[in-house]
Amino acid sequence: MAANSQFSMALHVLAYLAMTGDENVKSDCIAESVNTNAVVIRRLLGQLREAGLVRSQTGAAGGTRLSRPPQELQLCDIYKAVCDGKVFALHARTPNPECPIGRNIEAVLSELQSAIDRSVVERLGEYSLADILTMVEHNSFKDAWSV
Amino acid sequence: MAANSQFSMALHVLAYLAMTGDENVKSDCIAESVNTNAVVIRRLLGQLREAGLVRSQTGAAGGTRLSRPPQELQLCDIYKAVCDGKVFALHARTPNPECPIGRNIEAVLSELQSAIDRSVVERLGEYSLADILTMVEHNSFKDAWSV
DNA sequence: TGAAATGTAACTATACTTGTTACAGATGGC
DNA sequence: GCCATCTGTAACAAGTATAGTTACATTTCA
């Protein structure tokens, strides 16, 4: 229970909603598919809702559905909705400013961090939720992720 | 104290070793620059040594130095030496195999994970430790990381 | 009004990272 | 040979993030 599986769960949840189409889906149903607790799902849906990716209704007959068709949901939007988007972290403590390296390394690392994070987002932007759904339904992912 | 700053520390340490050149550097000196404990540095150096990026000598007058010139140390090698290289994690629990999504999503996510991780490594492979040292020394990182 | 759903707070268990102390082993200088 | 000095590593503490769980207020429809 350590690394961040939020993105994986989010894709699972959204693929499920894409499959069910334009109807309210209960968090219990999703939780059963993901094999976790319904509250975990509702927490995740909360982030997706904030990002405008899904809509929810409270009350009886309530539930959640996609706010846009799967073709219009890019993976980078999903990633940004549930992750902080940092591939690596900067120093925990600020380095020694009296050292020539320590004085300047943070600025350089920060730029590098931005560049790497940006490349991840760009790569994820090449695919939509519809692509994921297609691959899941056909179970044919071979050759799908162009190298 | 949560996210992984190993890669940042590794770049700092290696930049320091690149600056000092071909001499044995004590973990105490590096620790002072990074602003942490010498044991933390020695632990990190252990991983870099396993990956063949540095050499160490025990005993008095011992220390650590680069095993190759900075131009030949690619950032992707450093990344792979100290990180597991996963931008995101897969499900904590295996999804429900009786659900059409749950049954196939893991394979698709695994492929996606590989593709994203690969793109990070490729991006990091565009730079060497010498590039980092140059940027740190000149403190001119603007425009350095081509978008 | 009541059943059924969401939204959210609170708590626990687990695991990872970092920092720290302690000490065995290696090495070079005297 | 002895000793100061360094590495390598085990062991432990502290802080923090994720995930799982229980509980409950709130909303909504029939």
Coordinates of C-alpha atoms (C1' of nucleotides) in Angstrom, one line a residue:
Chain A
M1 CA 0.0 0.0 0.0
A2 CA 2.5 2.6 -1.0
A3 CA 2.8 4.0 -4.5
N4 CA 0.1 5.9 -6.1
S5 CA -2.5 3.8 -7.9
Q6 CA -5.0 6.6 -8.1
F7 CA -4.5 7.0 -11.8
S8 CA -5.0 3.3 -12.5
M9 CA -8.2 3.3 -10.4
A10 CA -9.4 6.4 -12.1
L11 CA -9.0 4.9 -15.6
H12 CA -10.8 1.8 -14.3
V13 CA -13.7 3.8 -13.0
L14 CA -14.0 6.0 -16.0
A15 CA -13.8 3.0 -18.4
Y16 CA -16.6 1.5 -16.4
L17 CA -18.7 4.6 -16.7
A18 CA -17.9 4.8 -20.4
M19 CA -19.1 1.2 -20.8
T20 CA -22.4 1.8 -19.0
G21 CA -23.1 4.9 -21.0
D22 CA -25.5 7.6 -20.1
E23 CA -27.0 6.4 -16.8
N24 CA -26.4 6.9 -13.1
V25 CA -23.9 4.3 -11.8
K26 CA -23.8 3.6 -8.0
S27 CA -20.4 3.7 -6.2
D28 CA -21.2 0.2 -5.0
C29 CA -21.2 -1.2 -8.5
I30 CA -18.0 0.4 -9.4
A31 CA -16.4 -0.7 -6.1
E32 CA -17.3 -4.2 -6.9
S33 CA -15.5 -4.1 -10.2
V34 CA -12.4 -2.4 -8.8
N35 CA -12.5 -4.7 -5.8
T36 CA -12.4 -2.0 -3.1
N37 CA -14.6 -0.1 -0.8
A38 CA -17.3 2.2 -2.1
V39 CA -16.0 5.1 -0.1
V40 CA -12.6 4.8 -1.8
I41 CA -14.5 5.1 -5.1
R42 CA -16.6 8.1 -4.0
R43 CA -13.4 9.9 -2.9
L44 CA -11.9 9.3 -6.3
L45 CA -15.1 10.4 -8.0
G46 CA -14.9 13.6 -6.0
Q47 CA -11.6 14.5 -7.6
L48 CA -12.9 13.6 -11.1
R49 CA -16.0 15.7 -10.4
E50 CA -13.9 18.7 -9.3
A51 CA -12.0 18.4 -12.6
G52 CA -15.2 18.4 -14.5
L53 CA -14.8 14.9 -15.9
V54 CA -17.9 13.3 -14.3
R55 CA -21.3 14.5 -12.9
S56 CA -22.9 13.0 -9.8
Q57 CA -26.5 13.0 -8.4
T58 CA -27.2 12.5 -4.7
G59 CA -30.3 10.8 -3.4
A60 CA -32.2 7.7 -4.4
A61 CA -31.6 6.8 -8.0
G62 CA -28.5 8.9 -7.8
G63 CA -25.0 8.0 -9.1
T64 CA -22.3 9.2 -11.4
R65 CA -21.9 9.4 -15.2
L66 CA -19.3 10.9 -17.6
S67 CA -19.8 14.5 -18.3
R68 CA -18.4 14.2 -21.8
P69 CA -18.2 11.4 -24.4
P70 CA -15.1 9.1 -23.9
Q71 CA -13.5 10.4 -27.1
E72 CA -13.2 13.8 -25.5
L73 CA -11.6 12.7 -22.3
Q74 CA -7.8 12.7 -22.8
L75 CA -5.7 10.6 -20.4
C76 CA -3.6 13.7 -19.5
D77 CA -6.8 15.3 -18.1
I78 CA -7.5 12.3 -16.0
Y79 CA -3.8 12.2 -14.8
K80 CA -3.9 15.8 -13.8
A81 CA -7.2 15.3 -12.0
V82 CA -5.9 12.7 -9.6
C83 CA -2.1 13.1 -9.4
D84 CA 0.2 15.9 -8.5
G85 CA 2.1 15.1 -11.7
K86 CA 5.6 15.0 -10.3
V87 CA 7.7 12.1 -11.6
F88 CA 10.3 12.8 -8.9
A89 CA 10.5 15.1 -5.9
L90 CA 13.0 17.9 -5.2
H91 CA 15.3 17.9 -2.1
A92 CA 13.5 17.4 1.2
R93 CA 15.8 20.0 2.8
T94 CA 17.3 22.9 1.0
P95 CA 20.9 22.2 0.0
N96 CA 23.8 24.2 1.5
P97 CA 23.9 27.6 -0.1
E98 CA 27.6 28.0 0.6
C99 CA 28.4 25.2 -1.8
P100 CA 28.6 26.1 -5.5
I101 CA 26.6 23.0 -6.3
G102 CA 24.1 23.4 -3.5
R103 CA 23.5 27.0 -4.3
N104 CA 22.2 26.4 -7.9
I105 CA 21.2 22.7 -8.1
E106 CA 17.6 23.3 -7.0
A107 CA 16.8 25.7 -9.8
V108 CA 18.2 23.3 -12.4
L109 CA 16.4 20.3 -10.9
S110 CA 13.2 22.3 -10.9
E111 CA 13.5 23.0 -14.6
L112 CA 14.3 19.4 -15.3
Q113 CA 11.3 18.3 -13.3
S114 CA 9.1 20.5 -15.3
A115 CA 10.5 19.2 -18.6
I116 CA 10.0 15.6 -17.6
D117 CA 6.5 16.1 -16.1
R118 CA 5.5 17.9 -19.3
S119 CA 6.7 15.0 -21.5
V120 CA 4.5 12.6 -19.5
V121 CA 1.5 14.8 -19.9
E122 CA 2.2 15.1 -23.7
R123 CA 2.5 11.4 -24.0
L124 CA -0.7 10.8 -22.1
G125 CA -2.4 13.4 -24.3
E126 CA -2.0 11.1 -27.3
Y127 CA -4.8 8.8 -26.0
S128 CA -8.4 9.2 -24.9
L129 CA -10.6 7.2 -22.6
A130 CA -12.3 5.8 -25.8
D131 CA -8.9 4.2 -26.7
I132 CA -8.7 2.6 -23.3
L133 CA -12.2 1.2 -23.6
T134 CA -11.6 -0.2 -27.0
M135 CA -8.5 -1.9 -25.8
V136 CA -10.2 -3.3 -22.8
E137 CA -13.1 -4.6 -24.8
H138 CA -11.1 -6.2 -27.5
N139 CA -8.3 -7.2 -25.1
S140 CA -6.0 -6.3 -27.9
F141 CA -3.4 -4.0 -26.5
K142 CA -0.5 -5.5 -28.4
D143 CA 1.1 -3.0 -30.7
A144 CA -1.4 -0.5 -29.4
W145 CA 1.1 1.7 -27.6
S146 CA 3.4 2.9 -30.3
V147 CA 7.0 2.9 -29.2
Chain B
M1 CA 9.1 13.1 4.1
A2 CA 7.1 11.2 1.6
A3 CA 7.7 11.5 -2.1
N4 CA 10.9 10.2 -3.7
S5 CA 13.7 12.7 -3.8
Q6 CA 16.3 10.0 -4.4
F7 CA 16.8 11.1 -8.0
S8 CA 17.3 14.8 -7.0
M9 CA 19.8 13.8 -4.4
A10 CA 21.6 11.5 -6.8
L11 CA 22.0 14.3 -9.3
H12 CA 23.3 16.6 -6.6
V13 CA 25.8 14.0 -5.4
L14 CA 27.0 13.1 -8.9
A15 CA 27.3 16.8 -9.8
Y16 CA 29.4 17.3 -6.8
L17 CA 31.7 14.4 -7.7
A18 CA 31.9 15.7 -11.3
M19 CA 33.0 19.1 -9.9
T20 CA 35.7 17.7 -7.7
G21 CA 37.1 15.6 -10.5
D22 CA 39.3 12.5 -10.0
E23 CA 39.8 12.4 -6.3
N24 CA 38.3 10.5 -3.3
V25 CA 35.4 12.5 -1.8
K26 CA 34.2 11.8 1.7
S27 CA 30.6 11.2 2.4
D28 CA 30.8 13.9 5.1
C29 CA 31.6 16.5 2.5
I30 CA 28.8 15.5 0.2
A31 CA 26.4 15.4 3.1
E32 CA 27.3 18.9 4.0
S33 CA 26.5 20.1 0.5
V34 CA 23.2 18.2 0.3
N35 CA 22.4 19.2 3.9
T36 CA 21.7 15.7 5.2
N37 CA 23.3 12.9 7.2
A38 CA 26.4 11.2 5.8
V39 CA 24.7 7.8 6.2
V40 CA 22.0 8.9 3.8
I41 CA 24.6 9.8 1.3
R42 CA 26.5 6.5 1.7
R43 CA 23.2 4.6 1.2
L44 CA 22.6 6.5 -2.0
L45 CA 26.2 6.0 -3.1
G46 CA 25.7 2.3 -2.6
Q47 CA 23.0 2.2 -5.2
L48 CA 25.1 4.2 -7.6
R49 CA 28.0 1.9 -7.0
E50 CA 25.8 -1.2 -7.8
A51 CA 24.9 0.5 -11.0
G52 CA 28.5 1.1 -11.8
L53 CA 28.3 4.8 -11.8
V54 CA 30.8 5.5 -9.0
R55 CA 33.7 3.7 -7.3
S56 CA 34.4 3.8 -3.6
Q57 CA 37.4 3.1 -1.4
T58 CA 37.2 2.1 2.2
G59 CA 39.7 3.1 4.9
A60 CA 41.6 6.2 5.7
A61 CA 42.0 8.5 2.6
G62 CA 39.0 6.6 1.2
G63 CA 36.0 8.1 -0.5
T64 CA 34.0 8.0 -3.7
R65 CA 34.6 9.2 -7.3
L66 CA 32.9 8.9 -10.6
S67 CA 33.7 5.7 -12.6
R68 CA 33.2 7.5 -15.9
P69 CA 33.6 11.1 -17.2
P70 CA 30.4 13.2 -16.7
Q71 CA 29.7 13.2 -20.5
E72 CA 29.2 9.5 -20.4
L73 CA 26.7 9.5 -17.6
Q74 CA 23.2 9.7 -19.0
L75 CA 20.4 10.9 -16.7
C76 CA 18.4 7.9 -17.5
D77 CA 21.1 5.6 -16.1
I78 CA 21.1 7.6 -12.9
Y79 CA 17.3 7.5 -12.8
K80 CA 17.2 3.7 -13.2
A81 CA 19.9 3.3 -10.6
V82 CA 17.9 4.9 -7.8
C83 CA 14.2 4.7 -8.7
D84 CA 11.9 1.9 -9.6
G85 CA 10.9 3.9 -12.7
K86 CA 7.2 3.7 -12.3
V87 CA 5.3 6.9 -13.0
F88 CA 2.1 5.4 -11.6
A89 CA 1.3 2.2 -9.8
L90 CA -1.2 -0.5 -10.9
H91 CA -4.2 -1.6 -8.7
A92 CA -3.4 -2.5 -5.1
R93 CA -5.9 -5.4 -5.3
T94 CA -6.6 -7.3 -8.4
P95 CA -9.9 -6.1 -10.0
N96 CA -13.0 -8.3 -10.2
P97 CA -12.4 -10.9 -12.9
E98 CA -16.2 -11.3 -13.4
C99 CA -16.5 -7.8 -14.7
P100 CA -15.6 -7.2 -18.4
I101 CA -13.6 -4.1 -17.4
G102 CA -12.0 -5.7 -14.3
R103 CA -11.0 -8.7 -16.3
N104 CA -8.9 -6.9 -18.9
I105 CA -8.0 -3.5 -17.4
E106 CA -4.8 -4.6 -15.7
A107 CA -3.2 -5.8 -19.0
V108 CA -4.0 -2.5 -20.7
L109 CA -2.8 -0.5 -17.7
S110 CA 0.4 -2.4 -17.6
E111 CA 1.1 -1.7 -21.3
L112 CA 0.3 2.0 -20.7
Q113 CA 2.6 2.0 -17.7
S114 CA 5.4 0.6 -19.8
A115 CA 4.9 3.2 -22.6
I116 CA 4.9 6.1 -20.2
D117 CA 7.9 4.9 -18.2
R118 CA 9.7 4.4 -21.4
S119 CA 9.0 7.9 -22.6
V120 CA 10.5 9.3 -19.3
V121 CA 13.6 7.3 -19.8
E122 CA 14.0 8.4 -23.3
R123 CA 13.6 12.0 -22.3
L124 CA 16.2 11.7 -19.6
G125 CA 18.5 10.0 -22.0
E126 CA 18.8 13.3 -23.9
Y127 CA 20.9 14.8 -21.1
S128 CA 24.2 13.8 -19.4
L129 CA 25.6 14.7 -16.0
A130 CA 28.0 17.1 -17.9
D131 CA 24.9 19.1 -19.0
I132 CA 23.7 19.3 -15.4
L133 CA 27.1 20.5 -14.2
T134 CA 27.3 23.1 -16.9
M135 CA 23.9 24.4 -16.0
V136 CA 24.7 24.5 -12.3
E137 CA 28.0 26.2 -12.8
H138 CA 26.6 28.9 -15.2
N139 CA 23.3 29.1 -13.4
S140 CA 21.8 29.5 -16.8
F141 CA 19.1 26.9 -17.2
K142 CA 16.7 29.2 -19.1
D143 CA 15.9 27.7 -22.5
A144 CA 18.1 24.8 -21.6
W145 CA 15.3 22.3 -21.5
S146 CA 13.9 22.4 -25.0
V147 CA 10.1 22.1 -24.9
Chain C
dT1 C1' -42.3 9.6 5.2
dG2 C1' -38.9 6.3 4.2
dA3 C1' -35.6 3.8 1.4
dA4 C1' -31.5 4.6 -1.2
dA5 C1' -28.0 6.9 -2.6
dT6 C1' -24.0 10.5 -2.2
dG7 C1' -20.5 13.5 0.5
dT8 C1' -17.4 13.5 4.0
dA9 C1' -15.1 13.2 8.5
dA10 C1' -12.5 10.2 11.4
dC11 C1' -9.8 6.4 12.5
dT12 C1' -6.7 2.4 11.6
dA13 C1' -3.2 -0.4 9.3
dT14 C1' 0.5 -0.5 6.3
dA15 C1' 4.4 1.0 4.0
dC16 C1' 7.9 4.1 2.4
dT17 C1' 11.4 7.8 3.1
dT18 C1' 14.5 10.1 5.8
dG19 C1' 17.3 10.9 9.7
dT20 C1' 20.1 9.0 13.4
dT21 C1' 23.1 6.1 16.3
dA22 C1' 26.1 2.4 16.5
dC23 C1' 29.6 -0.6 15.1
dA24 C1' 32.4 -3.9 12.2
dG25 C1' 35.8 -3.8 8.7
dA26 C1' 39.3 -1.7 5.6
dT27 C1' 43.2 1.3 4.8
dG28 C1' 47.1 4.4 5.0
dG29 C1' 50.5 6.9 7.9
dC30 C1' 53.3 7.0 11.9
Chain D
dG1 C1' 52.1 -2.9 14.7
dC2 C1' 49.0 0.7 16.1
dC3 C1' 45.7 4.1 15.5
dA4 C1' 43.1 7.6 13.3
dT5 C1' 39.9 7.8 9.6
dC6 C1' 36.9 6.4 6.5
dT7 C1' 33.2 3.1 4.3
dG8 C1' 29.4 -0.3 4.7
dT9 C1' 25.5 -1.6 6.9
dA10 C1' 22.2 -2.9 10.4
dA11 C1' 18.7 -1.2 13.5
dC12 C1' 15.6 2.0 15.1
dA13 C1' 12.6 6.3 15.3
dA14 C1' 9.8 9.9 13.3
dG15 C1' 7.0 11.7 9.8
dT16 C1' 3.8 11.1 6.0
dA17 C1' 0.9 9.2 2.3
dT18 C1' -2.3 5.6 0.7
dA19 C1' -6.0 2.6 1.2
dG20 C1' -9.5 0.5 3.8
dT21 C1' -13.3 0.9 7.0
dT22 C1' -17.1 2.7 9.9
dA23 C1' -20.3 6.2 10.7
dC24 C1' -23.4 9.7 9.8
dA25 C1' -25.5 14.0 7.8
dT26 C1' -27.7 15.2 3.5
dT27 C1' -30.2 14.7 -0.7
dT28 C1' -33.7 12.8 -3.7
dC29 C1' -37.3 10.0 -5.5
dA30 C1' -41.4 7.2 -5.0

